[in-house]
PDB file of C-alpha atoms in Angstrom:
ATOM      1  CA  UNK R   1       1.134 -29.553  -3.292  1.00 65.00           C
ATOM      2  CA  UNK R   2      -0.038 -28.023  -0.002  1.00 82.00           C
ATOM      3  CA  UNK R   3      -3.245 -26.052   0.506  1.00 92.00           C
ATOM      4  CA  UNK R   4      -1.896 -22.532   0.039  1.00 95.00           C
ATOM      5  CA  UNK R   5      -0.032 -23.464  -3.132  1.00 94.00           C
ATOM      6  CA  UNK R   6      -3.213 -25.021  -4.542  1.00 96.00           C
ATOM      7  CA  UNK R   7      -5.064 -21.742  -3.941  1.00 97.00           C
ATOM      8  CA  UNK R   8      -2.334 -19.759  -5.712  1.00 97.00           C
ATOM      9  CA  UNK R   9      -2.352 -22.127  -8.697  1.00 97.00           C
ATOM     10  CA  UNK R  10      -6.140 -21.879  -8.929  1.00 97.00           C
ATOM     11  CA  UNK R  11      -6.046 -18.069  -8.840  1.00 98.00           C
ATOM     12  CA  UNK R  12      -3.124 -17.669 -11.241  1.00 98.00           C
ATOM     13  CA  UNK R  13      -5.042 -17.435 -14.563  1.00 98.00           C
ATOM     14  CA  UNK R  14      -7.343 -14.689 -13.252  1.00 98.00           C
ATOM     15  CA  UNK R  15      -4.532 -12.760 -11.562  1.00 98.00           C
ATOM     16  CA  UNK R  16      -2.333 -13.079 -14.660  1.00 98.00           C
ATOM     17  CA  UNK R  17      -5.142 -11.521 -16.700  1.00 98.00           C
ATOM     18  CA  UNK R  18      -5.382  -8.595 -14.275  1.00 97.00           C
ATOM     19  CA  UNK R  19      -1.624  -8.041 -14.354  1.00 96.00           C
ATOM     20  CA  UNK R  20      -1.514  -8.181 -18.175  1.00 96.00           C
ATOM     21  CA  UNK R  21      -4.280  -5.574 -18.468  1.00 95.00           C
ATOM     22  CA  UNK R  22      -2.587  -3.384 -15.826  1.00 93.00           C
ATOM     23  CA  UNK R  23       0.495  -3.145 -18.053  1.00 92.00           C
ATOM     24  CA  UNK R  24      -1.440  -1.382 -20.811  1.00 90.00           C
ATOM     25  CA  UNK R  25      -0.945   2.414 -21.077  1.00 84.00           C
ATOM     26  CA  UNK R  26      -4.691   3.035 -20.773  1.00 86.00           C
ATOM     27  CA  UNK R  27      -5.260   0.497 -17.990  1.00 89.00           C
ATOM     28  CA  UNK R  28      -8.202   1.138 -15.654  1.00 91.00           C
ATOM     29  CA  UNK R  29      -6.182   0.627 -12.506  1.00 91.00           C
ATOM     30  CA  UNK R  30      -8.938   1.278  -9.976  1.00 92.00           C
ATOM     31  CA  UNK R  31     -11.256  -1.181 -11.716  1.00 95.00           C
ATOM     32  CA  UNK R  32      -8.472  -3.761 -11.920  1.00 96.00           C
ATOM     33  CA  UNK R  33      -7.690  -3.253  -8.232  1.00 96.00           C
ATOM     34  CA  UNK R  34     -11.277  -4.083  -7.314  1.00 96.00           C
ATOM     35  CA  UNK R  35     -11.198  -7.119  -9.592  1.00 98.00           C
ATOM     36  CA  UNK R  36      -7.985  -8.284  -7.933  1.00 98.00           C
ATOM     37  CA  UNK R  37      -9.500  -7.894  -4.465  1.00 98.00           C
ATOM     38  CA  UNK R  38     -12.427 -10.090  -5.504  1.00 98.00           C
ATOM     39  CA  UNK R  39     -10.143 -12.775  -6.957  1.00 98.00           C
ATOM     40  CA  UNK R  40      -7.990 -12.846  -3.841  1.00 98.00           C
ATOM     41  CA  UNK R  41     -11.005 -13.065  -1.561  1.00 98.00           C
ATOM     42  CA  UNK R  42     -12.646 -15.777  -3.668  1.00 98.00           C
ATOM     43  CA  UNK R  43      -9.532 -17.949  -3.477  1.00 98.00           C
ATOM     44  CA  UNK R  44      -8.981 -17.231   0.235  1.00 97.00           C
ATOM     45  CA  UNK R  45      -5.744 -15.394  -0.443  1.00 98.00           C
ATOM     46  CA  UNK R  46      -6.936 -12.250   1.319  1.00 98.00           C
ATOM     47  CA  UNK R  47      -8.851 -11.671   4.541  1.00 97.00           C
ATOM     48  CA  UNK R  48     -10.022  -8.689   6.568  1.00 97.00           C
ATOM     49  CA  UNK R  49      -8.442  -8.012   9.948  1.00 97.00           C
ATOM     50  CA  UNK R  50      -8.818  -5.106  12.386  1.00 97.00           C
ATOM     51  CA  UNK R  51      -5.305  -4.039  13.315  1.00 98.00           C
ATOM     52  CA  UNK R  52      -4.079  -1.257  15.561  1.00 97.00           C
ATOM     53  CA  UNK R  53      -1.862   1.276  13.829  1.00 96.00           C
ATOM     54  CA  UNK R  54       1.165   0.109  15.832  1.00 96.00           C
ATOM     55  CA  UNK R  55       0.832  -3.335  14.216  1.00 97.00           C
ATOM     56  CA  UNK R  56       1.015  -1.967  10.672  1.00 97.00           C
ATOM     57  CA  UNK R  57       4.208  -0.961   8.904  1.00 94.00           C
ATOM     58  CA  UNK R  58       4.719   0.241   5.350  1.00 93.00           C
ATOM     59  CA  UNK R  59       5.638  -2.169   2.567  1.00 94.00           C
ATOM     60  CA  UNK R  60       9.077  -1.470   1.044  1.00 91.00           C
ATOM     61  CA  UNK R  61       7.528  -1.238  -2.442  1.00 89.00           C
ATOM     62  CA  UNK R  62       5.160   1.503  -1.302  1.00 82.00           C
ATOM     63  CA  UNK R  63       6.221   5.128  -1.817  1.00 66.00           C
ATOM     64  CA  UNK R  64       9.200   4.692  -4.124  1.00 47.00           C
ATOM     65  CA  UNK R  65      10.773   2.235  -1.690  1.00 45.00           C
ATOM     66  CA  UNK R  66      11.389   5.164   0.652  1.00 55.00           C
ATOM     67  CA  UNK R  67       8.205   4.220   2.448  1.00 56.00           C
ATOM     68  CA  UNK R  68       6.792   7.273   4.157  1.00 71.00           C
ATOM     69  CA  UNK R  69       7.383  11.016   3.879  1.00 73.00           C
ATOM     70  CA  UNK R  70       7.380  12.312   7.457  1.00 74.00           C
ATOM     71  CA  UNK R  71       6.058  15.739   6.504  1.00 75.00           C
ATOM     72  CA  UNK R  72       3.143  14.077   4.694  1.00 77.00           C
ATOM     73  CA  UNK R  73       2.238  12.161   7.851  1.00 82.00           C
ATOM     74  CA  UNK R  74       1.805  15.327   9.894  1.00 78.00           C
ATOM     75  CA  UNK R  75      -0.002  17.052   7.039  1.00 83.00           C
ATOM     76  CA  UNK R  76      -2.341  14.069   6.860  1.00 83.00           C
ATOM     77  CA  UNK R  77      -2.962  14.158  10.607  1.00 84.00           C
ATOM     78  CA  UNK R  78      -3.799  17.861  10.508  1.00 84.00           C
ATOM     79  CA  UNK R  79      -6.183  17.203   7.642  1.00 85.00           C
ATOM     80  CA  UNK R  80      -7.881  14.368   9.515  1.00 85.00           C
ATOM     81  CA  UNK R  81      -8.338  16.563  12.585  1.00 84.00           C
ATOM     82  CA  UNK R  82      -9.710  19.452  10.514  1.00 85.00           C
ATOM     83  CA  UNK R  83     -11.936  17.550   8.087  1.00 87.00           C
ATOM     84  CA  UNK R  84     -12.922  14.615  10.261  1.00 88.00           C
ATOM     85  CA  UNK R  85     -12.045  10.938   9.930  1.00 90.00           C
ATOM     86  CA  UNK R  86     -13.980   8.596   7.640  1.00 91.00           C
ATOM     87  CA  UNK R  87     -13.754   4.825   7.931  1.00 94.00           C
ATOM     88  CA  UNK R  88     -15.500   4.655   4.554  1.00 93.00           C
ATOM     89  CA  UNK R  89     -12.543   6.446   2.945  1.00 90.00           C
ATOM     90  CA  UNK R  90     -10.306   3.675   4.306  1.00 93.00           C
ATOM     91  CA  UNK R  91     -12.465   0.769   3.155  1.00 93.00           C
ATOM     92  CA  UNK R  92      -9.743  -0.358   0.730  1.00 93.00           C
ATOM     93  CA  UNK R  93      -6.897  -0.263   3.221  1.00 95.00           C
ATOM     94  CA  UNK R  94      -4.692  -3.055   1.899  1.00 97.00           C
ATOM     95  CA  UNK R  95      -1.608  -4.729   3.267  1.00 97.00           C
ATOM     96  CA  UNK R  96       0.567  -7.818   2.978  1.00 98.00           C
ATOM     97  CA  UNK R  97       1.075 -10.270   5.806  1.00 98.00           C
ATOM     98  CA  UNK R  98       4.461 -10.358   7.458  1.00 98.00           C
ATOM     99  CA  UNK R  99       6.460 -13.180   5.907  1.00 97.00           C
ATOM    100  CA  UNK R 100       8.072 -15.439   8.525  1.00 96.00           C
ATOM    101  CA  UNK R 101      11.806 -15.334   9.067  1.00 96.00           C
ATOM    102  CA  UNK R 102      14.390 -13.043   7.527  1.00 97.00           C
ATOM    103  CA  UNK R 103      12.106 -11.410   4.923  1.00 96.00           C
ATOM    104  CA  UNK R 104       9.622 -10.180   7.508  1.00 96.00           C
ATOM    105  CA  UNK R 105      12.404  -9.132   9.867  1.00 97.00           C
ATOM    106  CA  UNK R 106      14.057  -7.178   7.038  1.00 96.00           C
ATOM    107  CA  UNK R 107      10.817  -5.333   6.272  1.00 95.00           C
ATOM    108  CA  UNK R 108      10.402  -4.390   9.925  1.00 96.00           C
ATOM    109  CA  UNK R 109      14.014  -3.209  10.048  1.00 95.00           C
ATOM    110  CA  UNK R 110      13.392  -0.948   7.034  1.00 93.00           C
ATOM    111  CA  UNK R 111      10.468   0.588   8.902  1.00 93.00           C
ATOM    112  CA  UNK R 112      12.659   1.158  11.942  1.00 93.00           C
ATOM    113  CA  UNK R 113      15.279   2.838   9.736  1.00 91.00           C
ATOM    114  CA  UNK R 114      12.585   5.140   8.318  1.00 88.00           C
ATOM    115  CA  UNK R 115      11.777   6.190  11.865  1.00 89.00           C
ATOM    116  CA  UNK R 116      15.461   6.823  12.620  1.00 89.00           C
ATOM    117  CA  UNK R 117      15.808   8.915   9.470  1.00 87.00           C
ATOM    118  CA  UNK R 118      12.735  11.003  10.302  1.00 84.00           C
ATOM    119  CA  UNK R 119      14.401  12.797  13.210  1.00 83.00           C
ATOM    120  CA  UNK R 120      11.631  11.907  15.621  1.00 82.00           C
ATOM    121  CA  UNK R 121       8.770  12.819  13.265  1.00 83.00           C
ATOM    122  CA  UNK R 122       7.562   9.214  12.926  1.00 86.00           C
ATOM    123  CA  UNK R 123       6.381   6.992  15.770  1.00 87.00           C
ATOM    124  CA  UNK R 124       8.832   4.321  16.918  1.00 90.00           C
ATOM    125  CA  UNK R 125       8.567   0.666  15.893  1.00 93.00           C
ATOM    126  CA  UNK R 126       8.800  -1.913  18.670  1.00 93.00           C
ATOM    127  CA  UNK R 127      10.640  -5.147  17.896  1.00 93.00           C
ATOM    128  CA  UNK R 128       8.412  -7.876  16.395  1.00 93.00           C
ATOM    129  CA  UNK R 129       5.379  -5.554  16.552  1.00 96.00           C
ATOM    130  CA  UNK R 130       4.495  -5.337  12.852  1.00 97.00           C
ATOM    131  CA  UNK R 131       1.974  -7.914  11.640  1.00 98.00           C
ATOM    132  CA  UNK R 132       1.346  -6.533   8.139  1.00 98.00           C
ATOM    133  CA  UNK R 133       2.891  -3.987   5.757  1.00 97.00           C
ATOM    134  CA  UNK R 134       0.621  -1.435   4.102  1.00 95.00           C
ATOM    135  CA  UNK R 135       0.156  -1.073   0.354  1.00 94.00           C
ATOM    136  CA  UNK R 136      -2.495   1.640   0.712  1.00 91.00           C
ATOM    137  CA  UNK R 137      -3.459   4.151   3.408  1.00 90.00           C
ATOM    138  CA  UNK R 138       0.166   4.224   4.529  1.00 88.00           C
ATOM    139  CA  UNK R 139       0.272   7.886   5.501  1.00 86.00           C
ATOM    140  CA  UNK R 140      -3.134   7.617   7.171  1.00 90.00           C
ATOM    141  CA  UNK R 141      -1.928   4.719   9.300  1.00 92.00           C
ATOM    142  CA  UNK R 142       1.290   6.545  10.180  1.00 90.00           C
ATOM    143  CA  UNK R 143      -0.816   9.561  11.170  1.00 90.00           C
ATOM    144  CA  UNK R 144      -2.821   7.304  13.505  1.00 92.00           C
ATOM    145  CA  UNK R 145       0.455   5.940  14.914  1.00 91.00           C
ATOM    146  CA  UNK R 146       1.629   9.483  15.608  1.00 86.00           C
ATOM    147  CA  UNK R 147      -1.695  10.357  17.216  1.00 87.00           C
ATOM    148  CA  UNK R 148      -1.531   7.220  19.377  1.00 85.00           C
ATOM    149  CA  UNK R 149       1.867   8.233  20.713  1.00 76.00           C
ATOM    150  CA  UNK R 150       0.930  11.900  21.094  1.00 71.00           C
ATOM    151  CA  UNK R 151      -1.876  13.960  22.559  1.00 55.00           C
ATOM    152  CA  UNK R 152      -4.616  14.435  19.991  1.00 62.00           C
ATOM    153  CA  UNK R 153      -8.045  15.852  20.772  1.00 56.00           C
ATOM    154  CA  UNK R 154     -10.735  13.238  20.210  1.00 59.00           C
ATOM    155  CA  UNK R 155     -13.549  15.656  19.477  1.00 71.00           C
ATOM    156  CA  UNK R 156     -14.181  13.557  16.364  1.00 82.00           C
ATOM    157  CA  UNK R 157     -15.489  10.182  17.617  1.00 89.00           C
ATOM    158  CA  UNK R 158     -14.449   8.406  14.414  1.00 91.00           C
ATOM    159  CA  UNK R 159     -10.877   9.660  14.710  1.00 91.00           C
ATOM    160  CA  UNK R 160     -10.793   8.680  18.357  1.00 90.00           C
ATOM    161  CA  UNK R 161     -11.987   5.178  17.513  1.00 92.00           C
ATOM    162  CA  UNK R 162      -9.434   4.841  14.701  1.00 93.00           C
ATOM    163  CA  UNK R 163      -6.643   5.905  17.071  1.00 92.00           C
ATOM    164  CA  UNK R 164      -7.759   3.418  19.737  1.00 92.00           C
ATOM    165  CA  UNK R 165      -8.740   0.466  17.547  1.00 94.00           C
ATOM    166  CA  UNK R 166      -7.066   0.897  14.168  1.00 96.00           C
ATOM    167  CA  UNK R 167      -8.481   0.091  10.736  1.00 97.00           C
ATOM    168  CA  UNK R 168      -9.902  -2.919   8.971  1.00 97.00           C
ATOM    169  CA  UNK R 169      -7.173  -4.118   6.623  1.00 98.00           C
ATOM    170  CA  UNK R 170      -7.511  -6.303   3.554  1.00 98.00           C
ATOM    171  CA  UNK R 171      -4.506  -8.499   4.249  1.00 98.00           C
ATOM    172  CA  UNK R 172      -3.003 -10.438   1.354  1.00 98.00           C
ATOM    173  CA  UNK R 173      -1.310 -13.659   2.424  1.00 98.00           C
ATOM    174  CA  UNK R 174       2.439 -13.357   2.114  1.00 98.00           C
ATOM    175  CA  UNK R 175       2.691 -16.290  -0.296  1.00 97.00           C
ATOM    176  CA  UNK R 176       0.485 -14.460  -2.826  1.00 98.00           C
ATOM    177  CA  UNK R 177       2.497 -11.260  -2.475  1.00 97.00           C
ATOM    178  CA  UNK R 178       5.710 -13.165  -3.107  1.00 96.00           C
ATOM    179  CA  UNK R 179       4.172 -14.838  -6.184  1.00 97.00           C
ATOM    180  CA  UNK R 180       2.726 -11.674  -7.753  1.00 97.00           C
ATOM    181  CA  UNK R 181       4.903  -8.624  -7.120  1.00 95.00           C
ATOM    182  CA  UNK R 182       3.252  -6.810 -10.022  1.00 95.00           C
ATOM    183  CA  UNK R 183      -0.076  -7.239  -8.246  1.00 96.00           C
ATOM    184  CA  UNK R 184       1.432  -5.600  -5.176  1.00 96.00           C
ATOM    185  CA  UNK R 185       2.481  -2.666  -7.368  1.00 93.00           C
ATOM    186  CA  UNK R 186      -0.973  -2.456  -8.931  1.00 93.00           C
ATOM    187  CA  UNK R 187      -2.655  -2.083  -5.546  1.00 94.00           C
ATOM    188  CA  UNK R 188      -0.174   0.637  -4.587  1.00 91.00           C
ATOM    189  CA  UNK R 189      -0.534   2.583  -7.840  1.00 87.00           C
ATOM    190  CA  UNK R 190      -4.345   2.372  -7.887  1.00 88.00           C
ATOM    191  CA  UNK R 191      -4.471   3.879  -4.417  1.00 82.00           C
ATOM    192  CA  UNK R 192      -2.516   6.917  -5.609  1.00 74.00           C
ATOM    193  CA  UNK R 193      -5.200   7.827  -8.129  1.00 73.00           C
ATOM    194  CA  UNK R 194      -7.208  10.576  -6.398  1.00 58.00           C
ATOM    195  CA  UNK R 195     -10.853   9.532  -6.047  1.00 48.00           C
ATOM    196  CA  UNK R 196     -11.707  11.254  -2.776  1.00 41.00           C
ATOM    197  CA  UNK R 197     -11.189  14.460  -0.863  1.00 38.00           C
ATOM    198  CA  UNK R 198      -8.472  12.976   1.366  1.00 40.00           C
ATOM    199  CA  UNK R 199      -6.314  11.504  -1.398  1.00 42.00           C
ATOM    200  CA  UNK R 200      -2.827  12.940  -1.580  1.00 45.00           C
ATOM    201  CA  UNK R 201      -0.875  13.802  -4.663  1.00 42.00           C
ATOM    202  CA  UNK R 202       2.286  11.833  -5.326  1.00 45.00           C
ATOM    203  CA  UNK R 203       5.474  13.577  -4.391  1.00 48.00           C
ATOM    204  CA  UNK R 204       7.976  14.421  -7.114  1.00 49.00           C
ATOM    205  CA  UNK R 205      10.410  11.834  -5.777  1.00 43.00           C
ATOM    206  CA  UNK R 206       7.802   9.096  -6.231  1.00 50.00           C
ATOM    207  CA  UNK R 207       7.202  10.183  -9.824  1.00 56.00           C
ATOM    208  CA  UNK R 208      10.935  10.207 -10.540  1.00 54.00           C
ATOM    209  CA  UNK R 209      11.257   6.719  -9.067  1.00 51.00           C
ATOM    210  CA  UNK R 210       8.443   5.456 -11.283  1.00 59.00           C
ATOM    211  CA  UNK R 211      10.013   7.016 -14.369  1.00 65.00           C
ATOM    212  CA  UNK R 212      13.352   5.414 -13.559  1.00 61.00           C
ATOM    213  CA  UNK R 213      11.761   2.024 -12.824  1.00 61.00           C
ATOM    214  CA  UNK R 214       9.729   2.063 -16.046  1.00 65.00           C
ATOM    215  CA  UNK R 215      12.770   3.091 -18.099  1.00 67.00           C
ATOM    216  CA  UNK R 216      14.888   0.270 -16.683  1.00 66.00           C
ATOM    217  CA  UNK R 217      12.158  -2.288 -17.345  1.00 67.00           C
ATOM    218  CA  UNK R 218      11.670  -1.038 -20.904  1.00 65.00           C
ATOM    219  CA  UNK R 219      15.403  -0.965 -21.576  1.00 69.00           C
ATOM    220  CA  UNK R 220      15.546  -4.715 -20.938  1.00 69.00           C
ATOM    221  CA  UNK R 221      13.175  -5.498 -23.815  1.00 65.00           C
ATOM    222  CA  UNK R 222      13.271  -2.603 -26.267  1.00 67.00           C
ATOM    223  CA  UNK R 223      14.349   0.966 -26.920  1.00 74.00           C
ATOM    224  CA  UNK R 224      13.074   3.367 -24.283  1.00 72.00           C
ATOM    225  CA  UNK R 225       9.883   5.125 -25.392  1.00 71.00           C
ATOM    226  CA  UNK R 226       9.689   8.189 -23.148  1.00 70.00           C
ATOM    227  CA  UNK R 227       6.190   9.151 -24.300  1.00 69.00           C
ATOM    228  CA  UNK R 228       4.949   5.723 -23.213  1.00 68.00           C
ATOM    229  CA  UNK R 229       6.683   6.098 -19.854  1.00 62.00           C
ATOM    230  CA  UNK R 230       5.101   9.510 -19.289  1.00 64.00           C
ATOM    231  CA  UNK R 231       1.689   8.012 -20.049  1.00 64.00           C
ATOM    232  CA  UNK R 232       2.263   5.222 -17.529  1.00 62.00           C
ATOM    233  CA  UNK R 233       3.338   7.620 -14.787  1.00 60.00           C
ATOM    234  CA  UNK R 234       0.539  10.108 -15.423  1.00 56.00           C
ATOM    235  CA  UNK R 235      -2.086   7.437 -14.734  1.00 55.00           C
ATOM    236  CA  UNK R 236      -1.542   7.862 -10.999  1.00 50.00           C
ATOM    237  CA  UNK R 237      -1.072  11.607 -10.802  1.00 47.00           C
ATOM    238  CA  UNK R 238      -3.529  14.330  -9.833  1.00 39.00           C
TER     239      UNK R 238
END
C-alpha cells in the first residue's frame, strides 16, 4: 500500500462519519464542511495553493453538471466591482486537483465546451492550463478570469490583486476526490448556503437537477418520498 492510499485508509472512518451525517434531512452542512476540511488537512489530503484564475476550471459536479452560468459570471463581476472584493469571503475556496491522464483531460474539455457554449461570455481555456477544478467560488473565479482577459478598473486594490494573483485554494488531492464523491458534493452544497453578502442564490435549473438526482437515488432503494426530497433541496436555498 503506497503512501497516498495509506492516508486515505486512515481518514476513511472520519470521512465516512461526515458523509453519513450529511445524508440526514437536517444535516448541518456548513459545520460538516468545516469538519471535512480539518480531516483532509490532518491526513495531508488537502493543501493550500495560490492559483491564478486561468489555472482554475470548474468541477463537472459543480452547478448541476452544467458548470457555470455565463450571466451569473458577469453579474458577479459587477457586484465585485460595486461592493469591493474580499479575500476573507473566499477563505473557503475549494477545488480538486487535476487527475492525470484522460480524466483530467476530460474535465478540461468540459470547461472548454462551456466556453464555446457561452457565445464569448466566458474567458477561453488554454490547452493543459487547468491545474484544479473548483467546488466553491466557481463564479467568483470565472469573474476574475473575465476581468483578467478584459479591461477592469482596479480602483479596488483587493480586486486588482485577485485579478493579478488569483486566490488561495484548498486543493483536495485527486485520489481523495475519486474515493469520496459524496464529500465532493457536500463541499459544493455547503457553499451554496448563503452565509455572506456575496453569496448567490441557486438557479432554478440547479434546484431541478438536485430534485432529479435525489429522486433517482431514492428510487433505487425505496419509494420516492417527495417531502423528503424537498427538505434535502431546501437546505441549500436562500
